[in-house]
Short mmCIF file of C-alpha atoms in Angstrom, two decimals:
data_model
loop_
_atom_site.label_atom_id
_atom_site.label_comp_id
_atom_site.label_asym_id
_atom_site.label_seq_id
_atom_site.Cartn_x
_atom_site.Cartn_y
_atom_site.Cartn_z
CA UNK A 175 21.20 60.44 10.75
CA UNK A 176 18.01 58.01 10.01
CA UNK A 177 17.64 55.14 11.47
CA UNK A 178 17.05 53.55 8.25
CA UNK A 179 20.72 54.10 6.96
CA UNK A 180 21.55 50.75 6.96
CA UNK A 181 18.71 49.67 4.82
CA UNK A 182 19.52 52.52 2.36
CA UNK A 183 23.16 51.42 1.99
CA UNK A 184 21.50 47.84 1.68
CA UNK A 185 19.19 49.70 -1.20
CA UNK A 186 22.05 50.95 -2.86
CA UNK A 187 23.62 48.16 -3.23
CA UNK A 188 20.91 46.15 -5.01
CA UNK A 189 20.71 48.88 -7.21
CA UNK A 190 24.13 48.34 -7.89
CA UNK A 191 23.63 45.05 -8.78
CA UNK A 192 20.61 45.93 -10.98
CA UNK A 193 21.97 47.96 -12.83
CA UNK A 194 24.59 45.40 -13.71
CA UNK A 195 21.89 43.38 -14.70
CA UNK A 196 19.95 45.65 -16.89
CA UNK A 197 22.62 47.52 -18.73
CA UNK A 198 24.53 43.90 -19.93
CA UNK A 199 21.10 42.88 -21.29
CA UNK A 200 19.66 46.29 -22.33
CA UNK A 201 19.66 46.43 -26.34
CA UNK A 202 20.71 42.69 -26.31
CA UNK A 203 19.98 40.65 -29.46
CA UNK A 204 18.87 37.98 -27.97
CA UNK A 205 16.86 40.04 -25.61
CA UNK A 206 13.58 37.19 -24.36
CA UNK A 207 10.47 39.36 -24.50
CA UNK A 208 7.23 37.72 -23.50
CA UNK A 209 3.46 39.35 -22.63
CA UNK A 210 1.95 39.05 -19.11
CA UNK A 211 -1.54 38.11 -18.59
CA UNK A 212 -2.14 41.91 -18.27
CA UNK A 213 -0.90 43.08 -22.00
CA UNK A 214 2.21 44.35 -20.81
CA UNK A 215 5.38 43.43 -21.75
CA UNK A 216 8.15 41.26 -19.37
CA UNK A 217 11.89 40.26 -20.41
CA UNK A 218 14.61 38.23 -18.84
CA UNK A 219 16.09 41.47 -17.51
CA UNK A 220 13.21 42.17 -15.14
CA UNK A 221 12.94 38.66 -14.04
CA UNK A 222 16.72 39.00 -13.28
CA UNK A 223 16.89 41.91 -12.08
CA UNK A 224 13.72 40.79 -9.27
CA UNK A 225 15.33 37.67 -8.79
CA UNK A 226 18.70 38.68 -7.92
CA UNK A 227 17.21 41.56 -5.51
CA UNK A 228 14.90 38.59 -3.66
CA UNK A 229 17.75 36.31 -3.21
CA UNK A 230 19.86 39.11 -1.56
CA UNK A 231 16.89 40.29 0.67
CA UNK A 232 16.49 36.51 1.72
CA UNK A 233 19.65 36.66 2.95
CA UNK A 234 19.97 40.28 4.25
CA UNK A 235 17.07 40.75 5.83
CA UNK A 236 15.34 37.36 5.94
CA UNK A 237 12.51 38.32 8.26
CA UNK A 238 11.77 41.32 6.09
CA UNK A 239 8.68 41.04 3.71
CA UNK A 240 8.96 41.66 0.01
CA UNK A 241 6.22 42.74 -2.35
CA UNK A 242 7.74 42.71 -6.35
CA UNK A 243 5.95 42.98 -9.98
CA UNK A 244 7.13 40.00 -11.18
CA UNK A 245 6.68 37.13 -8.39
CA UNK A 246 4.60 36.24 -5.90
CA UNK A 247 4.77 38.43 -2.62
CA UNK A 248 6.69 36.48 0.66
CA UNK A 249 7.42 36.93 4.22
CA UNK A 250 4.92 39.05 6.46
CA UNK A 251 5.18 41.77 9.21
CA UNK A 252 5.64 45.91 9.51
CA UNK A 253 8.84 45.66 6.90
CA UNK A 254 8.21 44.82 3.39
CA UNK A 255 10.58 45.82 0.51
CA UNK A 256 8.76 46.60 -2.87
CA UNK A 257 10.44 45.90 -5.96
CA UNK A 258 9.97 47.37 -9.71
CA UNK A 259 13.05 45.23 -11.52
CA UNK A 260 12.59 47.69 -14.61
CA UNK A 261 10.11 50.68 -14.58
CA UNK A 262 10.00 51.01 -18.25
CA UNK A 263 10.12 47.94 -19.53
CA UNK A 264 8.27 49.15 -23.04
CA UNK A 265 11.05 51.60 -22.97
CA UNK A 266 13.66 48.90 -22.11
CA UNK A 267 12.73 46.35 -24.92
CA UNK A 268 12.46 48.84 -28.03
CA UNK A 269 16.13 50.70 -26.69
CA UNK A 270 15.00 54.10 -25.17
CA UNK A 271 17.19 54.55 -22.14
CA UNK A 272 14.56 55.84 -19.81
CA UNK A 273 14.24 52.81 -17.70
CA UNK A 274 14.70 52.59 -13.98
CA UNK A 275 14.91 50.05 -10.86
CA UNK A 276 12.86 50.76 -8.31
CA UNK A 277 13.48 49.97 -4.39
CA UNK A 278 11.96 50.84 -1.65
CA UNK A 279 11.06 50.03 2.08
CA UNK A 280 7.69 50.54 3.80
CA UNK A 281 6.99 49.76 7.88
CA UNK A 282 3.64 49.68 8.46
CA UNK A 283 1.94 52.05 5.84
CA UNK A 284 4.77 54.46 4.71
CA UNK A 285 7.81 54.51 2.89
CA UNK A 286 10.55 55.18 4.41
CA UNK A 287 13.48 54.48 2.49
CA UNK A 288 13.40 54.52 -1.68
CA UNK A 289 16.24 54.18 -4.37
CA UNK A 290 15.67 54.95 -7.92
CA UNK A 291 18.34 53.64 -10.30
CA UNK A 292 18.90 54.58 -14.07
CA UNK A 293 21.83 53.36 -15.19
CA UNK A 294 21.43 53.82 -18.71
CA UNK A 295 20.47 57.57 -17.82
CA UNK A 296 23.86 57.93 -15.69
CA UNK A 297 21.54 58.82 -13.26
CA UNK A 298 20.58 57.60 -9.52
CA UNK A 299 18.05 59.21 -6.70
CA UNK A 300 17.69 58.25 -3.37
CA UNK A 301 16.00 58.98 -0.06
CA UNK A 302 15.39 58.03 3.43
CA UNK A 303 13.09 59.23 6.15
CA UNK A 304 14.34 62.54 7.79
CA UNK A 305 17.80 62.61 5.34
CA UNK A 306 16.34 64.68 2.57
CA UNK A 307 16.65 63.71 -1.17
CA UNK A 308 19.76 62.89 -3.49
CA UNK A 309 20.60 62.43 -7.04
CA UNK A 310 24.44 61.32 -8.07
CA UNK A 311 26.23 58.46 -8.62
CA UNK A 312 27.33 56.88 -5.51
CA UNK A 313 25.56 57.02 -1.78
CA UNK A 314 28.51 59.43 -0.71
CA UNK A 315 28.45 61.62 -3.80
CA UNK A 316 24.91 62.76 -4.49
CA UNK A 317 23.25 66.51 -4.60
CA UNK A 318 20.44 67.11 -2.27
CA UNK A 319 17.45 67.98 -4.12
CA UNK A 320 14.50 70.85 -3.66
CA UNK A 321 10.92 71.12 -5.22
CA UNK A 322 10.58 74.06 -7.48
CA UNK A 323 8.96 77.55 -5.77
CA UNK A 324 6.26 77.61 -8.51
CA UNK A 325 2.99 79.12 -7.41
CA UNK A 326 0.98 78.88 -10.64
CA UNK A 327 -0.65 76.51 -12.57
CA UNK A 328 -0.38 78.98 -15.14
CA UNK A 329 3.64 79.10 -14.80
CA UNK A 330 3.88 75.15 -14.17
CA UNK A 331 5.51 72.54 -15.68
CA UNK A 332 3.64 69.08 -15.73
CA UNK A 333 4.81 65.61 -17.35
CA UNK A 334 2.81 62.72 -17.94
CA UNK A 335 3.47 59.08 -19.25
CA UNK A 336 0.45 58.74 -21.64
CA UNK A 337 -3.06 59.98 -22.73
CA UNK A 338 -4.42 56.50 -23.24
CA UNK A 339 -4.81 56.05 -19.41
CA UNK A 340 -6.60 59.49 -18.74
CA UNK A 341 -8.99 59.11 -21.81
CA UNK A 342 -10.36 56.03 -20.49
CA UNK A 343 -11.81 58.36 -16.76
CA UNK A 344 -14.29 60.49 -16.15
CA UNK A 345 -10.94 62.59 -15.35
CA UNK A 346 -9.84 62.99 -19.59
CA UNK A 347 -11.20 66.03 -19.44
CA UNK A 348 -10.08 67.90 -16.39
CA UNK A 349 -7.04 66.59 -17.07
CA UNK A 350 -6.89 67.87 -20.76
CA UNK A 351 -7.66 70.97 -19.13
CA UNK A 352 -4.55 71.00 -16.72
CA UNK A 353 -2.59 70.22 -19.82
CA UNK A 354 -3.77 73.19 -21.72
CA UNK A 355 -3.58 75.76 -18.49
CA UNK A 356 -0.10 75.11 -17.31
CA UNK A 357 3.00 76.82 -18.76
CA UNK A 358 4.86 73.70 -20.32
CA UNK A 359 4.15 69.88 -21.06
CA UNK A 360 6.01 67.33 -21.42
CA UNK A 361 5.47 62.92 -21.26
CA UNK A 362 8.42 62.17 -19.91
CA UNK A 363 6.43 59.16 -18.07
CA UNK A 364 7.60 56.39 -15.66
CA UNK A 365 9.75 57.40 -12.98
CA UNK A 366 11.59 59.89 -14.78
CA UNK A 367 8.76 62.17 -14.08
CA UNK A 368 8.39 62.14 -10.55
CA UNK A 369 12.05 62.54 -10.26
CA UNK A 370 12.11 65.88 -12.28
CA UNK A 371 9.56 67.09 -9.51
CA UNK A 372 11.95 66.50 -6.50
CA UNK A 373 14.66 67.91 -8.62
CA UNK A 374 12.51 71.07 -8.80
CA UNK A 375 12.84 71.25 -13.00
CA UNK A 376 9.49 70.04 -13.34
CA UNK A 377 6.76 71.05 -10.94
CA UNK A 378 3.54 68.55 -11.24
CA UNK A 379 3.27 64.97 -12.18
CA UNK A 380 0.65 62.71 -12.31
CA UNK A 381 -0.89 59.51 -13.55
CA UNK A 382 -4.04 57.74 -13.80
CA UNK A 383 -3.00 54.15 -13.03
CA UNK A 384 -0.45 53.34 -11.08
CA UNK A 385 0.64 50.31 -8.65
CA UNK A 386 2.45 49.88 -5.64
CA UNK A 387 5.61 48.97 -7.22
CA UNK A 388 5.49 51.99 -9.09
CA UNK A 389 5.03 54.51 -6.75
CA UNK A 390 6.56 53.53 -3.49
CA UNK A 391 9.84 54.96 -4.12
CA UNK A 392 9.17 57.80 -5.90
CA UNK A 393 6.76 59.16 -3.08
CA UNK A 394 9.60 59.15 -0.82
CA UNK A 395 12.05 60.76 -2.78
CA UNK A 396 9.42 63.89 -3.76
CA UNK A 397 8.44 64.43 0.03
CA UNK A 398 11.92 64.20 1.33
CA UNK A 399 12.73 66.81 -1.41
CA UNK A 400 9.67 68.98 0.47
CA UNK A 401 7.38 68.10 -2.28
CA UNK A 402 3.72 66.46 -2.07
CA UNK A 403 2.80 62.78 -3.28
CA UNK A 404 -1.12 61.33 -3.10
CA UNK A 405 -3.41 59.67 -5.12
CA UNK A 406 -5.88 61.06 -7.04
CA UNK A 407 -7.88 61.69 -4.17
CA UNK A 408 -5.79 63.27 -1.85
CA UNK A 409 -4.77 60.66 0.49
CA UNK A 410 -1.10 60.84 0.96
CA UNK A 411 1.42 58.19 0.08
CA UNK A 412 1.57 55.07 -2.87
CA UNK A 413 -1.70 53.77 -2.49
CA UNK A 414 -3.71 54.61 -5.91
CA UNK A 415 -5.64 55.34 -7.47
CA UNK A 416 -3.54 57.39 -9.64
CA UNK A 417 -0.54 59.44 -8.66
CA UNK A 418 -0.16 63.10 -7.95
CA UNK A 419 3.33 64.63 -7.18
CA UNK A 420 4.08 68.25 -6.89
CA UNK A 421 6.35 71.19 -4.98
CA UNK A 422 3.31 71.04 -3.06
CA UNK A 423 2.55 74.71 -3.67
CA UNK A 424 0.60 73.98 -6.62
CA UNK A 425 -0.65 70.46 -4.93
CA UNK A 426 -4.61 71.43 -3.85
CA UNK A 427 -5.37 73.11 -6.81
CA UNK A 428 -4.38 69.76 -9.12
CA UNK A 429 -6.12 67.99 -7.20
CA UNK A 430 -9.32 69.93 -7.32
CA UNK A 431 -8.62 70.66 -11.63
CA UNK A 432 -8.00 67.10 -11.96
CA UNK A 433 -11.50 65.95 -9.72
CA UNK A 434 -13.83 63.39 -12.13
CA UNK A 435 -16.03 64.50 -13.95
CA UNK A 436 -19.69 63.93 -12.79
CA UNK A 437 -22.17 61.58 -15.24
#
């Protein structure tokens, strides 16, 4: 058993309370929607959602640091919880049910403990250093999860978020070129992606632009289902730029199909 069980019983049950949160505002008329700084959209679901998770952290594990999307980072030292309230939010605030808390906890420089929650999916994955991967319902009732054996490019299945991101690189055209050699594309974007990797039904994702927030969970749960997660570069874990995630099989050769262009 980890030695991070408590903390993932502690994740679940934030997600718990997220999803709480999102679903009894999700398709809301009275729904607040506002735009960040940075274009993208924010509503009083996320800010809940963080809120709620910060004020049970404070108490929980008070000495613990927490890094979120919507507030200012607290605390300091090796532990520090990273928050996405809703990973999605575009999808939240128009009605598409592909929208997902995020959780996870990093000491030092790696995750080891994420929680993915989608509650208007009926869906939840989870993961903790040395445990394996889950998807289900409840801590005590998931499925343990396996990358795909696909050896191919040419027999792969990739999903994406977007194209805007990519076309904006000096990668728009390797990657256009992944899209058109693999077996099957999809966008089914945000999280949702990643987890269709560890559950082995899709076999690459990747993204151009990606934070902290967004990745730290979803790197945990793809390795921990014996899968591959780095950046664009190759350096392993959430740290950007981009996001590759794969059964690992098929990992190096993405990476080298998807290298930038040269001016």
């Amino acid at each position: 058993m980890s030695s991070f069980t408590d903390d993932l019983r502690l994740a679940h049950l934030m997600a718990d309370n997220a999803d709480s949160i999102g679903m009894s505002r999700f398709r809301a008329d009275d729904l607040i929607v506002t735009t960040k700084p940075d274009m993208t959209a924010v509503s009083d679901a996320d800010q809940s959602i963080e809120a709620a998770l910060r004020r049970t952290l404070g108490s929980a594990r008070p000495r613990d640091a927490v890094h979120g999307e919507e507030q200012d980072d607290t605390g300091w030292g090796p532990r520090r919880w990273i928050i996405d309230p809703i990973d999605g939010t575009a999808n939240y605030v128009r009605g598409v049910p592909v929208w997902a808390t995020l959780i996870a906890l990093m000491v030092e420089d790696t995750v080891r403990v994420g929680v993915v929650s989608a509650p208007a999916l009926g869906r939840r994955w989870w993961a903790s250093e040395g445990d394996g991967a889950y998807a289900g319902k409840t801590l005590f009732g998931g499925q343990q999860l396996h990358v795909s054996g696909i050896q191919r490019i040419e027999d792969a299945f990739l999903s994406y978020s977007s194209l805007g991101g990519w076309m904006a690189t000096r990668r728009a055209r390797p990657f256009a070129n992944l899209l058109r050699d693999c077996d099957r594309t999809r966008a089914f974007g945000d999280f949702w992606s990643y987890m269709l990797v560890a559950e082995g039904t899709v076999d690459l994702a990747t993204e151009p632009e990606l934070s902290l927030h967004d990745m730290a969970a979803l790197d945990i749960i793809v390795r921990e289902a014996g899968g591959r997660f780095t950046n664009l570069a190759g350096r392993r874990g959430p740290v950007g730029p981009g996001a590759l995630a794969s059964n690992g099989l098929l990992h190096d050769e993405a990476l080298a199909r998807l290298a930038p262009e040269r001016d």
